[in-house]
Coordinates of C-alpha atoms in Angstrom, one line a residue:
M289 CA -0.4 -0.1 -0.1
H290 CA 1.6 3.0 -0.9
L291 CA 0.3 5.6 1.9
S292 CA 2.9 8.5 0.6
R293 CA 1.0 8.8 -2.3
R294 CA -2.4 10.7 -1.1
F295 CA -0.9 12.1 1.7
P296 CA 0.5 15.4 0.4
A297 CA -4.0 16.0 -1.5
A298 CA -5.3 14.6 2.1
L299 CA -3.7 17.1 3.9
A300 CA -3.9 20.0 2.0
A301 CA -8.1 18.6 2.4
L302 CA -7.3 18.5 6.0
G303 CA -5.9 21.4 6.4
L304 CA -9.7 22.3 6.0
A305 CA -11.4 19.3 7.1
A306 CA -9.5 18.7 10.6
S307 CA -12.1 22.4 11.9
L308 CA -15.2 20.3 10.6
T309 CA -17.0 21.6 12.7
A310 CA -17.4 22.6 16.5
C311 CA -20.5 20.2 17.3
S312 CA -18.5 17.3 18.5
P313 CA -17.9 17.3 22.0
S314 CA -14.9 17.9 23.3
S315 CA -12.0 19.6 25.8
D316 CA -8.8 21.7 25.7
A317 CA -7.3 18.1 28.0
G318 CA -4.6 16.5 26.2
G319 CA -5.5 12.4 26.3
S320 CA -1.8 10.8 27.7
G321 CA -0.6 7.4 28.1
D322 CA 1.9 4.4 25.5
P323 CA -0.9 3.7 22.4
G324 CA 0.5 0.0 23.6
P325 CA 0.1 -2.9 21.0
F326 CA -3.6 -2.0 20.0
S327 CA -4.6 1.2 20.4
L328 CA -7.9 3.0 20.5
W329 CA -7.6 7.2 20.0
D330 CA -10.9 9.2 20.6
P331 CA -11.8 13.0 20.1
Y332 CA -13.5 12.5 23.7
P333 CA -10.9 13.1 26.6
Q334 CA -13.6 14.5 28.7
F335 CA -14.6 11.2 29.4
D336 CA -12.0 9.8 31.7
A337 CA -10.9 6.1 32.9
S338 CA -13.2 5.7 35.1
S339 CA -16.3 6.7 32.5
E340 CA -19.1 4.6 31.2
W341 CA -17.3 5.6 27.5
A342 CA -13.9 4.0 28.8
K343 CA -16.0 0.4 30.8
V344 CA -17.0 0.0 27.4
I345 CA -13.2 0.2 25.5
G346 CA -12.1 -2.2 28.3
K347 CA -15.4 -4.9 27.9
C348 CA -15.2 -4.5 24.1
G349 CA -10.7 -4.7 24.1
A350 CA -11.7 -8.0 26.5
E351 CA -14.4 -9.6 23.7
A352 CA -11.9 -9.4 20.9
G353 CA -9.7 -10.9 22.9
V354 CA -7.0 -7.9 23.5
Q355 CA -6.6 -5.3 26.5
I356 CA -6.7 -2.1 24.2
Q357 CA -4.7 1.6 25.3
R358 CA -6.7 3.9 25.0
Q359 CA -6.6 8.3 23.4
S360 CA -8.1 11.1 23.8
Y361 CA -7.2 13.8 21.0
D362 CA -9.5 17.1 20.6
T363 CA -10.6 16.4 17.1
T364 CA -8.6 18.9 15.4
D365 CA -6.1 17.5 17.3
L366 CA -6.9 14.0 17.0
T367 CA -7.2 13.7 13.6
N368 CA -3.7 15.9 12.1
K369 CA -1.9 12.8 14.6
V370 CA -3.5 10.6 12.8
L371 CA -2.2 11.7 9.4
L372 CA 1.5 12.1 10.7
A373 CA 0.5 9.2 12.2
A374 CA -0.1 6.8 9.8
Q375 CA 2.2 8.4 7.2
Q376 CA 4.6 6.9 9.9
R377 CA 2.6 3.4 10.5
T378 CA 1.5 3.9 14.3
A379 CA -1.7 4.7 13.2
P380 CA -3.8 3.5 16.2
N381 CA -6.2 0.3 15.3
V382 CA -9.8 1.6 15.8
L383 CA -10.4 5.3 15.3
V384 CA -13.2 7.2 16.4
L385 CA -13.1 10.4 14.1
D386 CA -15.6 13.5 13.6
N387 CA -17.3 12.5 10.5
P388 CA -16.9 14.8 8.3
V389 CA -13.3 13.8 8.3
V390 CA -14.2 10.5 7.6
S391 CA -14.0 10.4 3.8
T392 CA -9.9 12.3 3.8
L393 CA -8.2 9.8 5.9
A394 CA -10.3 7.2 3.5
E395 CA -9.3 8.4 0.0
G396 CA -6.2 9.5 1.9
G397 CA -5.7 5.3 2.4
V398 CA -5.5 5.9 6.3
L399 CA -8.5 3.4 7.0
K400 CA -10.1 -0.3 6.2
A401 CA -12.6 0.0 4.4
N402 CA -15.9 -2.0 5.8
Q403 CA -16.3 -5.0 3.1
D404 CA -12.2 -5.3 3.5
V405 CA -12.6 -6.0 7.7
G406 CA -16.5 -7.4 7.9
L407 CA -17.8 -4.2 9.7
D408 CA -21.4 -4.7 9.3
A409 CA -22.8 -1.3 9.2
G410 CA -26.6 -2.5 8.3
Q411 CA -28.4 -1.0 11.2
A412 CA -27.1 2.6 10.9
S413 CA -29.8 4.8 9.7
P414 CA -28.8 5.0 5.2
N415 CA -29.2 8.8 5.4
L416 CA -25.8 9.3 8.9
L417 CA -23.3 6.0 6.9
G418 CA -23.6 8.8 3.2
A419 CA -20.3 10.9 5.7
G420 CA -18.4 7.8 6.1
Q421 CA -19.4 6.2 1.9
A422 CA -16.4 7.5 -0.3
G423 CA -16.0 6.0 -4.2
G424 CA -19.2 3.7 -3.3
R425 CA -17.3 2.2 0.3
T426 CA -18.4 2.5 3.4
Y427 CA -15.9 2.6 5.7
G428 CA -16.8 1.9 9.5
V429 CA -19.6 3.2 11.6
P430 CA -21.8 5.5 13.0
I431 CA -21.3 6.0 16.9
G432 CA -23.9 8.6 17.6
A433 CA -25.8 12.0 15.8
N434 CA -26.5 15.9 16.5
T435 CA -27.5 18.1 14.3
L436 CA -30.1 21.1 14.3
A437 CA -33.6 22.8 15.7
L438 CA -34.8 25.8 16.3
Y439 CA -34.9 26.1 20.2
Y440 CA -37.8 28.4 22.0
N441 CA -38.3 30.7 24.8
K442 CA -41.9 29.9 25.7
A443 CA -42.3 33.2 27.5
V444 CA -41.3 36.0 24.7
L445 CA -43.6 33.6 21.9
T446 CA -46.8 33.2 24.5
A447 CA -46.4 37.4 25.1
A448 CA -46.4 37.6 21.2
G449 CA -49.2 35.5 20.2
V450 CA -47.3 33.2 18.6
D451 CA -48.0 29.3 18.6
P452 CA -44.6 27.8 18.0
A453 CA -46.7 24.9 16.9
A454 CA -48.4 26.7 13.6
I455 CA -44.7 27.4 12.7
K456 CA -43.8 25.6 9.6
D457 CA -42.3 26.6 6.8
W458 CA -40.4 29.9 6.3
A459 CA -42.9 31.9 6.1
S460 CA -44.7 31.1 8.9
L461 CA -41.1 32.1 11.1
D462 CA -41.0 35.1 9.8
A463 CA -44.1 37.1 10.8
A464 CA -43.7 34.8 14.6
L465 CA -40.2 37.2 14.5
A466 CA -41.9 40.1 12.8
K467 CA -45.1 39.8 16.2
V468 CA -41.5 39.4 18.7
K469 CA -40.2 42.1 17.2
A470 CA -43.4 44.3 18.4
T471 CA -43.4 42.6 21.3
G472 CA -39.5 44.6 22.0
K473 CA -38.1 41.5 22.7
K474 CA -35.4 39.8 20.2
G475 CA -36.4 37.4 17.3
I476 CA -33.5 34.7 16.7
T477 CA -29.8 34.1 17.1
F478 CA -27.7 31.5 14.9
S479 CA -24.0 31.3 13.8
A480 CA -22.9 32.9 10.7
I481 CA -18.9 32.9 12.1
G482 CA -16.8 32.8 8.3
T483 CA -15.7 29.4 9.2
E484 CA -17.2 25.7 9.1
E485 CA -20.1 26.4 12.7
G486 CA -21.1 29.6 10.1
T487 CA -21.6 27.1 6.8
F488 CA -23.5 24.4 9.5
Q489 CA -25.9 26.6 10.7
F490 CA -26.6 27.4 6.9
L491 CA -27.3 24.3 5.7
P492 CA -30.2 23.6 6.9
W493 CA -31.6 27.0 5.2
F494 CA -29.9 25.9 2.1
W495 CA -31.0 22.8 1.5
G496 CA -34.1 23.5 2.9
A497 CA -35.0 26.2 -0.3
G498 CA -34.1 23.4 -2.4
A499 CA -30.2 24.4 -3.3
A500 CA -27.6 21.8 -3.5
L501 CA -24.1 21.8 -2.3
T502 CA -22.3 21.0 -6.6
D503 CA -24.0 24.7 -7.4
L504 CA -24.0 27.7 -5.8
G505 CA -25.3 30.1 -7.4
T506 CA -28.4 29.3 -7.7
P507 CA -32.0 30.3 -7.2
A508 CA -32.8 27.4 -4.2
A509 CA -29.2 29.2 -2.5
T510 CA -30.0 32.6 -3.3
A511 CA -33.1 32.6 -1.5
A512 CA -31.7 30.9 1.4
L513 CA -29.2 33.7 1.3
E514 CA -31.5 36.6 1.3
V515 CA -33.7 35.5 4.1
W516 CA -31.0 34.9 6.5
K517 CA -29.3 39.1 5.3
S518 CA -33.9 40.5 4.9
W519 CA -33.3 38.9 9.2
L520 CA -30.8 41.1 9.3
D521 CA -32.6 44.0 8.0
K522 CA -35.8 43.6 9.5
G523 CA -33.9 43.8 13.3
Y524 CA -35.2 40.2 13.6
V525 CA -31.4 39.4 13.4
P526 CA -28.5 40.5 15.9
N527 CA -25.5 42.4 14.2
S528 CA -23.1 39.6 16.2
V529 CA -24.4 36.8 13.9
V530 CA -21.4 37.6 11.6
N531 CA -19.1 36.4 14.5
N532 CA -21.3 34.2 16.4
T533 CA -19.6 31.3 17.6
Q534 CA -22.7 28.5 18.0
T535 CA -21.3 29.4 21.8
T536 CA -21.8 32.6 21.4
S537 CA -25.4 32.4 19.2
W538 CA -26.2 30.4 23.1
Q539 CA -25.3 32.8 25.4
E540 CA -26.7 35.2 23.9
F541 CA -30.1 33.4 23.4
A542 CA -29.5 32.2 27.7
T543 CA -29.9 35.6 28.3
G544 CA -34.4 35.5 27.8
E545 CA -34.6 38.1 25.1
Y546 CA -34.2 36.2 21.9
A547 CA -37.7 34.2 20.8
F548 CA -35.4 31.5 18.8
A549 CA -31.7 30.5 18.8
E550 CA -30.6 27.3 16.1
N551 CA -28.5 25.1 18.6
G552 CA -27.9 22.0 18.5
T553 CA -28.9 18.4 20.5
W554 CA -25.5 19.5 23.0
Q555 CA -27.0 22.6 24.6
L556 CA -29.7 21.0 26.1
Q557 CA -28.4 20.5 29.6
N558 CA -27.3 24.2 28.9
A559 CA -31.4 24.7 28.0
K560 CA -32.3 22.6 31.2
K561 CA -30.8 26.0 33.6
A562 CA -31.7 28.5 31.2
G563 CA -34.0 30.1 33.6
F564 CA -37.2 29.5 31.8
E565 CA -39.0 27.8 29.9
Y566 CA -38.0 26.4 26.3
G567 CA -39.2 24.2 23.5
V568 CA -37.6 22.6 20.1
V569 CA -39.4 22.5 16.5
P570 CA -37.6 21.5 13.5
I571 CA -36.0 23.4 11.5
P572 CA -38.8 24.3 8.5
A573 CA -37.8 24.5 5.0
R574 CA -39.1 27.4 2.2
A575 CA -41.7 26.0 1.6
G576 CA -44.0 23.7 4.6
G577 CA -42.0 20.2 6.2
T578 CA -38.5 19.9 7.6
A579 CA -35.2 20.9 6.1
P580 CA -32.9 18.3 6.1
A581 CA -29.9 20.1 9.1
P582 CA -26.8 18.9 8.6
T583 CA -25.2 15.9 10.9
G584 CA -23.0 16.2 13.1
G585 CA -20.9 13.6 15.3
E586 CA -18.0 10.4 14.6
F587 CA -17.6 6.8 13.2
V588 CA -16.0 4.2 15.1
T589 CA -12.8 3.4 12.2
V590 CA -10.8 0.6 12.0
T591 CA -7.8 2.4 10.3
A592 CA -4.2 -0.1 7.6
Q593 CA -2.2 -2.2 9.7
D594 CA 0.4 -4.6 8.0
D595 CA -1.6 -6.9 10.4
K596 CA -4.2 -8.4 9.0
D597 CA -5.1 -10.0 12.4
K598 CA -5.1 -6.6 13.8
E599 CA -7.1 -5.0 11.5
A600 CA -9.9 -8.5 12.0
K601 CA -10.5 -7.4 16.0
A602 CA -10.1 -3.6 15.4
A603 CA -13.0 -4.8 13.6
R604 CA -14.5 -6.9 16.4
I605 CA -13.5 -4.1 18.2
A606 CA -15.8 -1.5 16.1
A607 CA -19.1 -2.8 16.0
C608 CA -18.7 -3.5 19.7
L609 CA -18.4 -0.1 19.7
T610 CA -21.7 0.6 18.0
N611 CA -22.9 -2.4 19.0
P612 CA -27.7 -1.4 20.6
D613 CA -26.7 -3.9 24.0
K614 CA -23.8 -1.3 24.7
V615 CA -24.0 1.8 22.8
L616 CA -27.8 3.4 25.0
A617 CA -24.9 4.9 28.0
T618 CA -22.1 5.9 25.5
D619 CA -25.0 7.4 22.7
T620 CA -26.7 8.8 26.4
A621 CA -23.1 10.7 27.8
L622 CA -22.5 12.7 24.4
T623 CA -26.4 14.1 23.7
Y624 CA -26.3 12.3 20.5
V625 CA -28.8 11.0 19.7
S626 CA -28.1 7.7 18.4
A627 CA -27.2 6.0 14.1
I628 CA -29.9 3.1 15.2
P629 CA -33.0 3.1 15.2
S630 CA -34.4 0.8 17.7
V631 CA -31.8 2.5 20.2
Q632 CA -33.8 6.2 18.8
Q633 CA -37.1 4.7 20.3
Q634 CA -35.3 4.0 23.7
Q635 CA -34.4 7.6 24.3
V636 CA -37.1 8.7 23.8
A637 CA -38.9 6.8 25.5
Q638 CA -36.6 7.9 28.6
A639 CA -37.1 11.4 27.7
P640 CA -39.7 12.7 25.3
E641 CA -38.6 16.1 25.0
L642 CA -35.4 14.1 22.5
A643 CA -38.5 12.9 19.9
V644 CA -37.9 16.4 18.1
W645 CA -34.1 15.8 17.2
V646 CA -34.9 12.2 16.2
D647 CA -37.3 13.7 13.9
A648 CA -34.6 15.9 13.2
V649 CA -31.6 13.5 12.8
K650 CA -33.6 11.0 11.1
N651 CA -34.1 14.2 8.9
A652 CA -30.5 15.0 8.3
K653 CA -27.8 15.1 5.4
S654 CA -24.2 14.6 5.7
R655 CA -22.3 17.1 4.4
T656 CA -19.1 14.7 2.5
G657 CA -22.0 13.0 1.3
D658 CA -24.1 13.6 -2.5
G659 CA -20.4 11.8 -4.0
L660 CA -19.1 15.4 -2.1
G661 CA -16.1 13.2 -0.2
T662 CA -13.0 15.8 0.0
R663 CA -14.7 17.8 -3.0
Y664 CA -16.2 19.5 0.6
P665 CA -14.5 21.9 2.2
R666 CA -13.2 23.9 -0.8
I667 CA -17.2 24.3 -0.8
S668 CA -17.9 25.0 1.9
Q669 CA -15.4 27.8 2.4
P670 CA -16.3 29.5 0.0
L671 CA -19.8 29.6 1.0
W672 CA -19.7 30.6 4.8
G673 CA -17.4 33.2 2.5
A674 CA -20.8 34.1 0.1
V675 CA -22.9 34.3 4.1
Q676 CA -20.4 36.8 5.6
A677 CA -20.5 38.5 1.9
A678 CA -24.3 39.4 1.9
L679 CA -24.9 40.0 5.3
T680 CA -22.2 42.4 5.7
G681 CA -23.6 44.4 3.5
A682 CA -20.5 44.0 0.8
K683 CA -21.8 42.1 -2.2
T684 CA -25.8 41.3 -2.9
P685 CA -27.1 37.5 -1.5
Q686 CA -26.7 36.3 -6.1
A687 CA -23.0 38.1 -6.2
A688 CA -21.7 36.0 -3.7
L689 CA -22.7 32.9 -4.1
A690 CA -22.2 33.7 -7.6
D691 CA -18.5 34.4 -6.9
A692 CA -18.2 31.2 -4.4
Q693 CA -20.3 29.0 -7.1
A694 CA -17.2 29.9 -9.4
A695 CA -14.3 30.2 -6.4
A696 CA -15.7 26.1 -5.1
A697 CA -14.9 24.8 -9.6
K698 CA -11.8 25.2 -9.6

């Protein structure tokens, strides 16, 4: 296997792909310990050796007849280290990887296709598998998913005479925002920052308008950017959105002054601590129904090794970690919706408020799906640049997206 020939392209793609999105749980702490003869790397440094996740890893290693040495890094650091380790032929045996980066590492020759190691991803929802597919092959199994929806402040909507259940399309949402503004409260906050987070938050509106990432300059794409710009012009959205991360936009919502916030499952615990009653509704598509939102979350993958026996054992461990009998505890700890429909039902039975998130995940899409793979970062960057240009008034939405498409096509 001539890995070195593929690394320049993989590293180039990784310059963007490694930063893809800040929606998987992580902390600033680094991992420690010798990877040992059989190793697993993950992006969960917040889970120490006493956590349920670590205990499951130990059980799965025992079932495969090996002792696993686990090492944890934050998401970006993990991906960079993996590419360098693979180049030096010291990659971990099992790799838990942020989903948009899977195709980059697969095309770089770092990962083994499921078909080659006997790993079955058939229990996972098909729409979640797209991020792990490249060249007609599947790499790894999703451990769970998160996505976006609209949190709302019940008191703000009640005072404005808005029924959140009536928000079914862009027109009804626009009307709700107008009513909220008339009461003196603020409309909606989100992240439109010039990074992958900005693209991540724009995609439900982009896809909900019927646009596709293969052509950023269509009338449907323009309609999506025009609606965001119109909200800014009408004062429904604060000027801060152009610099907001998903964290800072949540902090705005937590003040109690906003009717809505576009954010993800990872804010559920913060929502419970906000000090006001909240609810969640799906992001509406332009003409009605639920807009497809992008998926976040990780895949458990098997890396290419010289030792085929180790690859087979790594596949057994990956299958064990994503097994319905073990994955519920992990998904609960990560505030993820499970990738497995039967486990999703268990989650809703335990916590009915997750029902709207399960529906959102069922409608979600992979950013690297539709055959985009490693092309996605080269599309995402011009897209977030177009959003920035339109919201700051540097360009019209139509011109910004036309320029973005020209840049993406190069």
